[in-house]
PDB file of C-alpha atoms and ligand atoms in Angstrom:
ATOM      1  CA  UNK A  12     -17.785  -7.538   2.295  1.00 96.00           C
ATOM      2  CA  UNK A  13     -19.590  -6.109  -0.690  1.00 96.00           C
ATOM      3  CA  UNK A  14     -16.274  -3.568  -1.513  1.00 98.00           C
ATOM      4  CA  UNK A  15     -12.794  -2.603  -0.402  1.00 98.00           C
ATOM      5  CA  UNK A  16     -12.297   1.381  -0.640  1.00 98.00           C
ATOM      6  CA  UNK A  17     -10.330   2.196   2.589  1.00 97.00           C
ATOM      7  CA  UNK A  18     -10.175   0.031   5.963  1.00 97.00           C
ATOM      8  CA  UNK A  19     -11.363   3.381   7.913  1.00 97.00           C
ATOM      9  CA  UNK A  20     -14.953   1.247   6.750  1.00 96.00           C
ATOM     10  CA  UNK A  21     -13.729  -1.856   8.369  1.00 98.00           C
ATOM     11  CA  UNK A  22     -13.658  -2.992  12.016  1.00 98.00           C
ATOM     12  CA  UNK A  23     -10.417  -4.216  13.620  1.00 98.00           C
ATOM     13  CA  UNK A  24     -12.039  -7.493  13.944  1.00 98.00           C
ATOM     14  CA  UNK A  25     -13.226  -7.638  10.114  1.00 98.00           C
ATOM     15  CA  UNK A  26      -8.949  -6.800   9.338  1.00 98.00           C
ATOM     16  CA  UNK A  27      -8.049  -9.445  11.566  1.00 98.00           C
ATOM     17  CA  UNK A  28      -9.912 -11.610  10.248  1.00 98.00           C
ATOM     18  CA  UNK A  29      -8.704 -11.042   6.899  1.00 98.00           C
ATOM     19  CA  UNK A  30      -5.057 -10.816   7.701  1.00 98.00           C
ATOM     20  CA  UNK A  31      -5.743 -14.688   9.450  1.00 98.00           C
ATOM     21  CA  UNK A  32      -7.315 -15.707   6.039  1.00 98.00           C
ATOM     22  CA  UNK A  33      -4.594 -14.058   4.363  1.00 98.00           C
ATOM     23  CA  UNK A  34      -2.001 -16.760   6.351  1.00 98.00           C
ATOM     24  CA  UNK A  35      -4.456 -19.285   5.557  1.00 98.00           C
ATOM     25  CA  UNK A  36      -3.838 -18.890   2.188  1.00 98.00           C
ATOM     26  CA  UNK A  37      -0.045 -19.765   2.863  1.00 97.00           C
ATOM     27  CA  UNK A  38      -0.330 -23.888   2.017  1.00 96.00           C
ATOM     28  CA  UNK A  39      -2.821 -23.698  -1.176  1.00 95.00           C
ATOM     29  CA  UNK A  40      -6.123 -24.239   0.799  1.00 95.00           C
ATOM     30  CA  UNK A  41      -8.064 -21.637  -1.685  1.00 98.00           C
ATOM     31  CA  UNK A  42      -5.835 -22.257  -5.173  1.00 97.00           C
ATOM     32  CA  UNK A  43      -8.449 -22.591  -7.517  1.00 98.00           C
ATOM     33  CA  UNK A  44     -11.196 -21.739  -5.263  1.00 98.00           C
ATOM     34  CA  UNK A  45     -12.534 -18.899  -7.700  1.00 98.00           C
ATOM     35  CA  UNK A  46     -12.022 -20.801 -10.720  1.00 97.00           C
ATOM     36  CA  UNK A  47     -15.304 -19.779 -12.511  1.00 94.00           C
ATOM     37  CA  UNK A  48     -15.079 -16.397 -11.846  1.00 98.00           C
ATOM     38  CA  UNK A  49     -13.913 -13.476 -14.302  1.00 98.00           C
ATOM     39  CA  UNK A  50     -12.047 -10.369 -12.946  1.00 98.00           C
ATOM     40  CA  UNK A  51     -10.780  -7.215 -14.760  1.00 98.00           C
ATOM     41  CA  UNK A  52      -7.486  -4.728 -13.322  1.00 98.00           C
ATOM     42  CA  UNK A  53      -8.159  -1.506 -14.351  1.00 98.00           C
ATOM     43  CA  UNK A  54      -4.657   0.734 -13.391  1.00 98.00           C
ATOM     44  CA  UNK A  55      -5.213   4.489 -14.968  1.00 97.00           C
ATOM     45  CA  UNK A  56      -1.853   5.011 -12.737  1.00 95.00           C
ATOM     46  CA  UNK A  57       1.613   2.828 -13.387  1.00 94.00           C
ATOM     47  CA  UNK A  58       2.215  -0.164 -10.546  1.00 96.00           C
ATOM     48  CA  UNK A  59       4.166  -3.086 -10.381  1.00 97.00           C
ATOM     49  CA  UNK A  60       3.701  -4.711  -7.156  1.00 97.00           C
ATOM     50  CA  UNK A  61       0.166  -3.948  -6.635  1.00 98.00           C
ATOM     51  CA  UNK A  62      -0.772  -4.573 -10.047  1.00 98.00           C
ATOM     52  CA  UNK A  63       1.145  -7.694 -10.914  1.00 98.00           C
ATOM     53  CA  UNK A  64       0.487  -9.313  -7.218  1.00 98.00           C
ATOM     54  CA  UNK A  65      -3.032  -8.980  -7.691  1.00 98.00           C
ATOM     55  CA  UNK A  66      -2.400 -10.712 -10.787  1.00 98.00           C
ATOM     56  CA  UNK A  67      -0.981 -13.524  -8.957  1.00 98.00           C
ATOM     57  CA  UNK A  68      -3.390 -13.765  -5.929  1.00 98.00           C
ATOM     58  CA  UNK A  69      -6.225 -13.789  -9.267  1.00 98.00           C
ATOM     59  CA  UNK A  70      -4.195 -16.767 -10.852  1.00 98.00           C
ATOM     60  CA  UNK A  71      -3.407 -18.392  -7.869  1.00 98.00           C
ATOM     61  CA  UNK A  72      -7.345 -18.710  -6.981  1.00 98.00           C
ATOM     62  CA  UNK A  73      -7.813 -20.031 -10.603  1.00 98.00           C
ATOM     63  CA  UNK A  74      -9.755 -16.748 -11.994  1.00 98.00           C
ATOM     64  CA  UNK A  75      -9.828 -15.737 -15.337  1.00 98.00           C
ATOM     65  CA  UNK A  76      -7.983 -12.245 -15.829  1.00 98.00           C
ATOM     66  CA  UNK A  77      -8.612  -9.203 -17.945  1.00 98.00           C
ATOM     67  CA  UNK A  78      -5.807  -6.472 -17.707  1.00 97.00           C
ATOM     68  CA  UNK A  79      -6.942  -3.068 -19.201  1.00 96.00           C
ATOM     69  CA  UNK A  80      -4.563  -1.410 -20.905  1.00 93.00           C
ATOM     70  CA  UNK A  81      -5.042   2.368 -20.954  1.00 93.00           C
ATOM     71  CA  UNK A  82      -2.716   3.917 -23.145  1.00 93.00           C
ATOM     72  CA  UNK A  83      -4.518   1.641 -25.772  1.00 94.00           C
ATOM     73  CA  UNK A  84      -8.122   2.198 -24.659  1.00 96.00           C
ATOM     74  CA  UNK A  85     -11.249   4.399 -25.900  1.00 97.00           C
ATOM     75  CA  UNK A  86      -9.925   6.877 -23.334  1.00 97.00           C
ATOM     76  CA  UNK A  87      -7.872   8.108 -25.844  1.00 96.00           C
ATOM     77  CA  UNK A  88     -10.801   8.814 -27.866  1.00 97.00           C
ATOM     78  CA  UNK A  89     -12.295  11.077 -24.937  1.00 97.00           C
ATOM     79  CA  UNK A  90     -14.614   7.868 -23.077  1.00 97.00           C
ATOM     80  CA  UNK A  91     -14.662   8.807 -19.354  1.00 98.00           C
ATOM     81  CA  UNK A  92     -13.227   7.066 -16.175  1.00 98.00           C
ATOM     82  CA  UNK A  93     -16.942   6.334 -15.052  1.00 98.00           C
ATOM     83  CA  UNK A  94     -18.271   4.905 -18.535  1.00 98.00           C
ATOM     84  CA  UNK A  95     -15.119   2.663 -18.820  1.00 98.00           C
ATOM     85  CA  UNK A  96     -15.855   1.377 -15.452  1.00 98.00           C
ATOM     86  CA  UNK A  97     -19.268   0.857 -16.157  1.00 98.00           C
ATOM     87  CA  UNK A  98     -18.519  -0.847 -19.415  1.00 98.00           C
ATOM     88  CA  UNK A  99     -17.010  -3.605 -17.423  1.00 98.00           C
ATOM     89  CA  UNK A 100     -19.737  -3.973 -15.488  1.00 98.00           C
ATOM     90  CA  UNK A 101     -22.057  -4.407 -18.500  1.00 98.00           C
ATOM     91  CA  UNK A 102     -19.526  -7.223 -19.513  1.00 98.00           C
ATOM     92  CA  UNK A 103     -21.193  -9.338 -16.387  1.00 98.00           C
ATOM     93  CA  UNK A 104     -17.774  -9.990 -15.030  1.00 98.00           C
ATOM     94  CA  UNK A 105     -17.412 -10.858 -11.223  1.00 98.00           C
ATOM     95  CA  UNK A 106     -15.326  -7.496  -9.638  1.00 98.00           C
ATOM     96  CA  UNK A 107     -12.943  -4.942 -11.116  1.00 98.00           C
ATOM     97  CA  UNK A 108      -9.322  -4.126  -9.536  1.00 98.00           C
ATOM     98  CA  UNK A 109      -9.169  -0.143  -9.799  1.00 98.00           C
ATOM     99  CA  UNK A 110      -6.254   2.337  -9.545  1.00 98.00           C
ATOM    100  CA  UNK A 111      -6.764   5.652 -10.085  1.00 97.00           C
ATOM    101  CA  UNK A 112      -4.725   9.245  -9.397  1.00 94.00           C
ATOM    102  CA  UNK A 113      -8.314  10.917  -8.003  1.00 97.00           C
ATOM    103  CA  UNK A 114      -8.756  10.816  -4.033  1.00 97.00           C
ATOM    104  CA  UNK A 115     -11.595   8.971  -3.838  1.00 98.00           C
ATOM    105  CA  UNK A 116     -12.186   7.985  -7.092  1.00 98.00           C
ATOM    106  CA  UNK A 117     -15.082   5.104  -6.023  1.00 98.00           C
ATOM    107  CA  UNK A 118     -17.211   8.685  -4.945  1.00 98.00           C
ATOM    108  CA  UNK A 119     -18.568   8.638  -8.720  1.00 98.00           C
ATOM    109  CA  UNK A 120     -19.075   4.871  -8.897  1.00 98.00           C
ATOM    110  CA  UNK A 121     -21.824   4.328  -6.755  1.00 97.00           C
ATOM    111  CA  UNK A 122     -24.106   3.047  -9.802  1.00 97.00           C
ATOM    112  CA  UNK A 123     -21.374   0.402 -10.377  1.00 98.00           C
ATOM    113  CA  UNK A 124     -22.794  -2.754  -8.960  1.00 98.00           C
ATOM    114  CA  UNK A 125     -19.777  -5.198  -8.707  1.00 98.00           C
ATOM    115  CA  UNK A 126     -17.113  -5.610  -6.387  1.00 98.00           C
ATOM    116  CA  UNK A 127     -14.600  -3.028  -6.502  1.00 98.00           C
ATOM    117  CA  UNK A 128     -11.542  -3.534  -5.180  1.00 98.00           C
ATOM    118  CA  UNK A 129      -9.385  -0.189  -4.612  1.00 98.00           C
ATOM    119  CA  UNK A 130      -5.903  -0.574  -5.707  1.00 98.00           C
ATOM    120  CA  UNK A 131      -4.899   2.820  -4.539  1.00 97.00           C
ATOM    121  CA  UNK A 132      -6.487   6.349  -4.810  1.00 97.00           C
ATOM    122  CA  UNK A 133      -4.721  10.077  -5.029  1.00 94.00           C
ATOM    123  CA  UNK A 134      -3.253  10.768  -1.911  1.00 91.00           C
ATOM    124  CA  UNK A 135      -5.950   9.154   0.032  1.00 94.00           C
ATOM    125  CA  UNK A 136      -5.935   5.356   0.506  1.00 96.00           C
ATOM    126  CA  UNK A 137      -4.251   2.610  -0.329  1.00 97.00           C
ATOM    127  CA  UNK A 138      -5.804  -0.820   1.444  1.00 98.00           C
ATOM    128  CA  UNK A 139      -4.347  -3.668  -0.193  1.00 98.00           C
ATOM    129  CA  UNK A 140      -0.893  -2.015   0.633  1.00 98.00           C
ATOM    130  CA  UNK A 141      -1.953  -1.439   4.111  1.00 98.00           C
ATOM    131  CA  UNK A 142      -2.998  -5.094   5.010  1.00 98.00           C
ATOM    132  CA  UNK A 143      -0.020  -6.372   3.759  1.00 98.00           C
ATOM    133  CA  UNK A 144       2.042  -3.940   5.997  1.00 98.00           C
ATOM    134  CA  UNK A 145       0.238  -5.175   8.470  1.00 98.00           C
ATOM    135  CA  UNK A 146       0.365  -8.845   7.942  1.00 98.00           C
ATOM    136  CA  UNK A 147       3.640  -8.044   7.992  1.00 98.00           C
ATOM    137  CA  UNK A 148       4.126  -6.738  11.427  1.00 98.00           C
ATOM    138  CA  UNK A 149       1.507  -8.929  13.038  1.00 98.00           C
ATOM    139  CA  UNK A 150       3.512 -12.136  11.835  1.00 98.00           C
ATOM    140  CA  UNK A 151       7.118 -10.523  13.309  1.00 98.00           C
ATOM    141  CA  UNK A 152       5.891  -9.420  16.264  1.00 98.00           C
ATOM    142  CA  UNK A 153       2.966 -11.403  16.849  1.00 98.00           C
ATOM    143  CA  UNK A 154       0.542  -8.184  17.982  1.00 98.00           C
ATOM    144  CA  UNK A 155       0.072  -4.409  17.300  1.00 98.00           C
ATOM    145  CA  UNK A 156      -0.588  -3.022  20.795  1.00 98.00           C
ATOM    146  CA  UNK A 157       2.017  -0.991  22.211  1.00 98.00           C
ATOM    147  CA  UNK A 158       4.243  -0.729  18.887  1.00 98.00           C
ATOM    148  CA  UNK A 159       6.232   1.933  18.313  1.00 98.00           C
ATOM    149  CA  UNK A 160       6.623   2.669  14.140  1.00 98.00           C
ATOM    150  CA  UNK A 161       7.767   6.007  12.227  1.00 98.00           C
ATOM    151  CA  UNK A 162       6.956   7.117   9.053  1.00 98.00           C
ATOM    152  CA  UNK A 163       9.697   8.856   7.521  1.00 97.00           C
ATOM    153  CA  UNK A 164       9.700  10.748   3.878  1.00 95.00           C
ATOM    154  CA  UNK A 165       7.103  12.577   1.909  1.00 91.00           C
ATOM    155  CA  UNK A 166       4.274  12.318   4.157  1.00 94.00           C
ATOM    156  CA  UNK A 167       2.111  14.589   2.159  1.00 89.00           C
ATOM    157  CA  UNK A 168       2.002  12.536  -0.670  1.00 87.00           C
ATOM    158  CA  UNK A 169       1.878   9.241   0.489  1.00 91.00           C
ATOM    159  CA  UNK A 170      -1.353   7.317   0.528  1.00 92.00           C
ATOM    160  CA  UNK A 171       0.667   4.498   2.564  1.00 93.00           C
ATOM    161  CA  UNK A 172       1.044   7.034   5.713  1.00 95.00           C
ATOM    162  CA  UNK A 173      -2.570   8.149   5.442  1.00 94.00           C
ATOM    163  CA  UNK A 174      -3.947   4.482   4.969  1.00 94.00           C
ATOM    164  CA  UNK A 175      -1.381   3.281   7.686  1.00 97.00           C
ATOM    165  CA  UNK A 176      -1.356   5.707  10.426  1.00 97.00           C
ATOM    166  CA  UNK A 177      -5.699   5.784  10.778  1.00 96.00           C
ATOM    167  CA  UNK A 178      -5.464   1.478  10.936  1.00 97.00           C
ATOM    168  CA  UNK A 179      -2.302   1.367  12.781  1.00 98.00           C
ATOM    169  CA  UNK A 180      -3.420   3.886  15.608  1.00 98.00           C
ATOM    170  CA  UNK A 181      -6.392   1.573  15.836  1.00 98.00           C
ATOM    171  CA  UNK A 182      -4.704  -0.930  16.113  1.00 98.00           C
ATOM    172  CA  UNK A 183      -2.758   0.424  19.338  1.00 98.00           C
ATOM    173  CA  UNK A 184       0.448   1.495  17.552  1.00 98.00           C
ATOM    174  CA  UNK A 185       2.044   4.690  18.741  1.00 98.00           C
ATOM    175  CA  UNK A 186       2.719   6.261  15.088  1.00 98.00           C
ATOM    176  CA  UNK A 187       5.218   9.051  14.572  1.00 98.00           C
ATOM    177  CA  UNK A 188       6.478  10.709  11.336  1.00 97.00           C
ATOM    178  CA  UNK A 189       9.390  11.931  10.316  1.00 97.00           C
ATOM    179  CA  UNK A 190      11.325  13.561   7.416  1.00 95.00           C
ATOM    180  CA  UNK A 191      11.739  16.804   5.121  1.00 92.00           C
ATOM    181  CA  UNK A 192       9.288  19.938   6.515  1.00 90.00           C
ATOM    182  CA  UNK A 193       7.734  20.264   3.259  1.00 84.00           C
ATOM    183  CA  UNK A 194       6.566  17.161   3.365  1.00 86.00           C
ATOM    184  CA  UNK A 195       4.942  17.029   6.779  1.00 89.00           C
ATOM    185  CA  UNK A 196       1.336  17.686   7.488  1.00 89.00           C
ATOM    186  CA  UNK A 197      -0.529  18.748  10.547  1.00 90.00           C
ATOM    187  CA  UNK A 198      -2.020  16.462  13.096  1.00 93.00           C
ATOM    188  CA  UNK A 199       0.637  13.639  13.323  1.00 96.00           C
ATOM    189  CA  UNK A 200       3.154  12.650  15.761  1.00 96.00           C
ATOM    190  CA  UNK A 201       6.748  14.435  14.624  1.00 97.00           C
ATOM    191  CA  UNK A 202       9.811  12.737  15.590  1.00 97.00           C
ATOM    192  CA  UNK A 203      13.521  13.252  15.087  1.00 97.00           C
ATOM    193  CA  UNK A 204      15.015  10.619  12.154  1.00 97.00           C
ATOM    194  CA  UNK A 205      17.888  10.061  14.659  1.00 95.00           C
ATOM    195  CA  UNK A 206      15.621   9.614  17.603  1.00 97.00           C
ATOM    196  CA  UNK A 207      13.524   7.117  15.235  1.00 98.00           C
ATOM    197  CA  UNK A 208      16.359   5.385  14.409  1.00 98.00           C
ATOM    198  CA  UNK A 209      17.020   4.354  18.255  1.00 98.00           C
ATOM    199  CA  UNK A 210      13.679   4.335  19.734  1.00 98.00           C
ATOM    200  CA  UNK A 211      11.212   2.902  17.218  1.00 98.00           C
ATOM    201  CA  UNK A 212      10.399  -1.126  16.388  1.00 98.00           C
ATOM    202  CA  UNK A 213       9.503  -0.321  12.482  1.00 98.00           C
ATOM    203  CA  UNK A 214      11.393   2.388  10.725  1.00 98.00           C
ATOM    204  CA  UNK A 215       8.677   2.653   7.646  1.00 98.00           C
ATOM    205  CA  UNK A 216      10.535   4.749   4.847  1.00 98.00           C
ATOM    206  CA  UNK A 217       8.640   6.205   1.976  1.00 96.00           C
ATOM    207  CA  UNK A 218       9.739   7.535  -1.654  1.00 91.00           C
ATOM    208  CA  UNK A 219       9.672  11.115  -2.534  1.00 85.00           C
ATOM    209  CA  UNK A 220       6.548  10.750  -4.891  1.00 75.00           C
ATOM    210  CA  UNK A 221       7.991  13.811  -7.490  1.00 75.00           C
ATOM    211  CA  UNK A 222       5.342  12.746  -9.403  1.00 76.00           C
ATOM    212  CA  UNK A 223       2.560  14.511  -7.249  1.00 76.00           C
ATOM    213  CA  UNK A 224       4.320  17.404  -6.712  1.00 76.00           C
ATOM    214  CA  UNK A 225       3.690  20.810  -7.991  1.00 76.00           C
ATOM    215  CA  UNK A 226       7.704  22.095  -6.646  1.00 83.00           C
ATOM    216  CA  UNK A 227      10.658  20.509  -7.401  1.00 85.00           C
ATOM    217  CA  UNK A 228      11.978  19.190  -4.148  1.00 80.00           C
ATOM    218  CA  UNK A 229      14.203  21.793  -1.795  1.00 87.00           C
ATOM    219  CA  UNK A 230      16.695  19.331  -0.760  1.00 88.00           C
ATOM    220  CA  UNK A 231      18.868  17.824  -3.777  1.00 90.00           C
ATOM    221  CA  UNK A 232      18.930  13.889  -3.696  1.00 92.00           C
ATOM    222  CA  UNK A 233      22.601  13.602  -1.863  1.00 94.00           C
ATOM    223  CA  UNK A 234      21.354  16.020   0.726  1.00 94.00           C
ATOM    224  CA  UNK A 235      18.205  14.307   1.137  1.00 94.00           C
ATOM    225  CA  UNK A 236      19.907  10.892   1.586  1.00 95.00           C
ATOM    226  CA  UNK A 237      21.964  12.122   4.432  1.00 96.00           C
ATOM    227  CA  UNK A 238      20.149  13.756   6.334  1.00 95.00           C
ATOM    228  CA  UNK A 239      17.053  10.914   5.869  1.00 96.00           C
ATOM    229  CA  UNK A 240      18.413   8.398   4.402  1.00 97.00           C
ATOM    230  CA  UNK A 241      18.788   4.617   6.339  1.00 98.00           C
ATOM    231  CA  UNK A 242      22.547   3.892   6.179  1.00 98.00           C
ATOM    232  CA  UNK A 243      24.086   0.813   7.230  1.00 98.00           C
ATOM    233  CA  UNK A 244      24.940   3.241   9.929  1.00 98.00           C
ATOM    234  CA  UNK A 245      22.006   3.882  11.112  1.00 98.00           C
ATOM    235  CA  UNK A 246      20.339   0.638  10.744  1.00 98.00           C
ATOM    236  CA  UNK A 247      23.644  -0.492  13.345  1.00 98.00           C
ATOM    237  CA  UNK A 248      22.153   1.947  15.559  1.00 98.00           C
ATOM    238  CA  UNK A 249      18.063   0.711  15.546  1.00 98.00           C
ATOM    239  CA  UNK A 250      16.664  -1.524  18.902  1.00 98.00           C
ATOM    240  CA  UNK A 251      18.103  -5.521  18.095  1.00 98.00           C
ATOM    241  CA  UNK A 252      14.760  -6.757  17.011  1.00 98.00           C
ATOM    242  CA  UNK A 253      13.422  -3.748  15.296  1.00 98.00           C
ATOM    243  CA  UNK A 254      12.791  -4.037  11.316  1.00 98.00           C
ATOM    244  CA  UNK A 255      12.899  -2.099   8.349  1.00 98.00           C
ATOM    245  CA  UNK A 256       9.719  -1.658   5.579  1.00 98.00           C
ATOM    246  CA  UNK A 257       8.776   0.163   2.769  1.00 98.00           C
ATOM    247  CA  UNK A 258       6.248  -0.173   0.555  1.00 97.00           C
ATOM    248  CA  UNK A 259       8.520   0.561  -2.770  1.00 95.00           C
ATOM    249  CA  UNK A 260       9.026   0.984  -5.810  1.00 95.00           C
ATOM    250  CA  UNK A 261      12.579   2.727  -3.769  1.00 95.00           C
ATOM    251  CA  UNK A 262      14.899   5.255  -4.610  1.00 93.00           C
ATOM    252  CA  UNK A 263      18.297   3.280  -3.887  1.00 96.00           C
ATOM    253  CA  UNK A 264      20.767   5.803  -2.418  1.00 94.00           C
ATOM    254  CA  UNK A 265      17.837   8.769  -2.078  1.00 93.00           C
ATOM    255  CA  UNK A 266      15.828   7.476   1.074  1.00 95.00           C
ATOM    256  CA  UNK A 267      17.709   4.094   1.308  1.00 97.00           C
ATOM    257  CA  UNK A 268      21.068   2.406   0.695  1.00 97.00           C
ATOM    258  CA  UNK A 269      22.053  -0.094  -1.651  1.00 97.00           C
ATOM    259  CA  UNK A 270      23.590  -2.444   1.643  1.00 98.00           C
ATOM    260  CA  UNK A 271      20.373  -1.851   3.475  1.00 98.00           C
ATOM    261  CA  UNK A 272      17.574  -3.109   1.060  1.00 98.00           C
ATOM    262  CA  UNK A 273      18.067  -6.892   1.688  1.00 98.00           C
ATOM    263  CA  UNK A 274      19.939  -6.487   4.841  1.00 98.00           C
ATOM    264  CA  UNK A 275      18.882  -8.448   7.831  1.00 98.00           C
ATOM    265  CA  UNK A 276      16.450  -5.965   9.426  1.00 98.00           C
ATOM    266  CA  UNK A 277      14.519  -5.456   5.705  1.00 98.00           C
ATOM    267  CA  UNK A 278      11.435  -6.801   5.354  1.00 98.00           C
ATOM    268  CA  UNK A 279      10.785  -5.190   2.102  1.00 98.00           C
ATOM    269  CA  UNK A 280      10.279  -8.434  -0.070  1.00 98.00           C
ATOM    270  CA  UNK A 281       8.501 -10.063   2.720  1.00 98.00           C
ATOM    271  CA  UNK A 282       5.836  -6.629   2.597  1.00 98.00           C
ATOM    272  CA  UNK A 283       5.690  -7.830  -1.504  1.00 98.00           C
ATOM    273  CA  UNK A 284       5.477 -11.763  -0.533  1.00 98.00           C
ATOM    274  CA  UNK A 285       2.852 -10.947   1.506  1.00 98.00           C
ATOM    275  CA  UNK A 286       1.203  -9.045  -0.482  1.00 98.00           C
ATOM    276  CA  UNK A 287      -0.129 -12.002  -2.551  1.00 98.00           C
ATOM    277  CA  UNK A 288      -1.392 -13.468  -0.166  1.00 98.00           C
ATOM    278  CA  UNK A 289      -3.671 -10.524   1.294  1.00 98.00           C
ATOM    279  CA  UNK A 290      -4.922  -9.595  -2.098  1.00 98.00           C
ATOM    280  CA  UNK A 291      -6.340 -13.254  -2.018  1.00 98.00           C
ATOM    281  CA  UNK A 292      -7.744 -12.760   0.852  1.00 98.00           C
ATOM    282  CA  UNK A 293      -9.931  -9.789   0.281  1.00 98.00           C
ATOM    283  CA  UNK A 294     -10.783 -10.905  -3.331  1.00 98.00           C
ATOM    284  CA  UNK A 295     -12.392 -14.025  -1.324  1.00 98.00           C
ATOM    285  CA  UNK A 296     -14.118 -11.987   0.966  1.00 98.00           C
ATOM    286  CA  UNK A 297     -15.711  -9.481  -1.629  1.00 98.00           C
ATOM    287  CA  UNK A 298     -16.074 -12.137  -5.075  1.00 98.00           C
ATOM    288  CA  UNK A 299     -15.693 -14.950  -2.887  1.00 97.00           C
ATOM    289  CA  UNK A 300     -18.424 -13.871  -0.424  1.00 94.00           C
ATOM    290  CA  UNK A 301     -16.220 -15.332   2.565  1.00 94.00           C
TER     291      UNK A 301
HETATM  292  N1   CP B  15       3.651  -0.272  -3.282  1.00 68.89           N
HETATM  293  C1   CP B  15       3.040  -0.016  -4.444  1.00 68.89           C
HETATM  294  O1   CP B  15       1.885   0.403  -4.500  1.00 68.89           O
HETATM  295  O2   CP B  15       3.820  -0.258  -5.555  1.00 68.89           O
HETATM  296  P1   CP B  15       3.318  -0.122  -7.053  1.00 68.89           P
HETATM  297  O3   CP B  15       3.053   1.356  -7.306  1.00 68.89           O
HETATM  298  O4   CP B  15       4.429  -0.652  -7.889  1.00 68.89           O
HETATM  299  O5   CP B  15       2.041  -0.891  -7.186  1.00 68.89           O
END
């Protein structure tokens, strides 16, 4: 795998195999297994999980780690996205990590001849997170086929649903979405929250991403948590062996409740746990050349 922009370019059989590498890299097989190579994170949007647990998965494999910083870079003096990029490459360092607010950011980086690794883009895609959901749900459930999952929040926004719902239909998942009008989009599967809440196996909530929006939000928060918010109510209404996810950072008390977060259907810090372990996986398929 020369890159990682979106897993539309991969086969189910190339994700599989990473999410089984992924659980391979579980007992410490692979710590240290990059240990001469050099790797830079480049984030031009804020993250915490994705940015600090590729961090880990790099330290874990023994790489050597450049974080750019770029509130204290030369794009303050006017240097563009593509000649910071390609001034890591000139550094001769073994991949770049890249986040950046532009769909498809890796459009203008064709000339860039090291592995990039696509921490999230715009609206678009968002891989990393992706596999991880995935990993995820393969090791509850033990397949994909036939699983029911909704999507519920600011659809529009979210890079997760659009990354998710492509794979996961792929995958043989019946995918549904749910939530506030404005933030629905043509083309997907609508379902009733309270239908979702009884029917589906993965309730998958989202945060209202104010950030990307050009209108404030028509609902206020309070309304907006009950009317699509998972209560402890709700969650005592969803199938026995059906779980919770979302990607985070969340909005406790907007589109989830404090008692729900680490209750007993969450898998929330199992998505992050995992997500360690999948950002190895795919740095040792593109630096590693696995
Ligand atoms: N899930 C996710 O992408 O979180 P961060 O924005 O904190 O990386």
């Amino acid at each position: 795998m020369d890159n990682l922009f979106r897993l539309k370019d991969l086969s189910v059989k190339e994700i599989n195999d990473i999410l089984d590498l992924a659980n391979k890299c579980k007992d410490g097989t692979y710590d240290n297994y990059l240990k001469d190579k050099i790797i830079a994170n480049c984030f031009f949007e804020p993250s915490t999980r994705t940015q600090y647990s590729f961090n880990t998965a790099q330290l874990r494999l023994g790489m050597k780690v450049i974080s750019f910083n770029s509130d204290n870079s030369s794009l303050k003096k006017g240097e563009s996205f593509y000649d910071t990029i390609k001034t890591f490459e000139s550094f001769n360092i073994d991949g770049i990590v890249i986040r950046d607010r532009k769909d498809h950011y890796y459009e203008e980086l064709k000339n860039i001849h090291i592995p990039i690794l696509n921490a999230g883009d715009g609206a678009s895609d968002h891989p990393t997170q992706s596999l991880l959901d995935l990993l995820t749900i393969r090791n509850e459930f033990g397949h994909f086929e036939g699983l029911n999952i909704a999507i519920v929040g600011d659809i529009k926004y979210s890079r997760v649903a659009h990354s998710n719902i492509e794979i996961m239909e792929r995958l043989g998942m019946n995918c549904y979405v749910s939530g506030p009008e404005e933030y629905r989009e043509e083309g997907y599967k609508f379902i009733d929250f309270d239908k979702a809440i009884e029917q589906m196996d993965i309730i998958m909530l989202l945060r209202v991403q104010h950030e990307r929006h050009e209108q404030k939000m028509q609902l206020s928060l309070e309304e907006y948590h009950r009317d699509y918010g998972l209560t402890m109510e709700r969650v005592n209404r969803m199938k026995d062996n059906a779980i919770i996810m979302h990607p985070a950072p969340f909005n406790r008390m907007v589109e989830i409740a404090d008692d729900v977060v680490e209750c007993d259907k969450s898998r929330i810090f199992k998505q992050i746990e995992n997500g360690v372990l999948v950002r190895m996986a795919v740095i040792l398929k593109t630096i590693g050349g696995m």
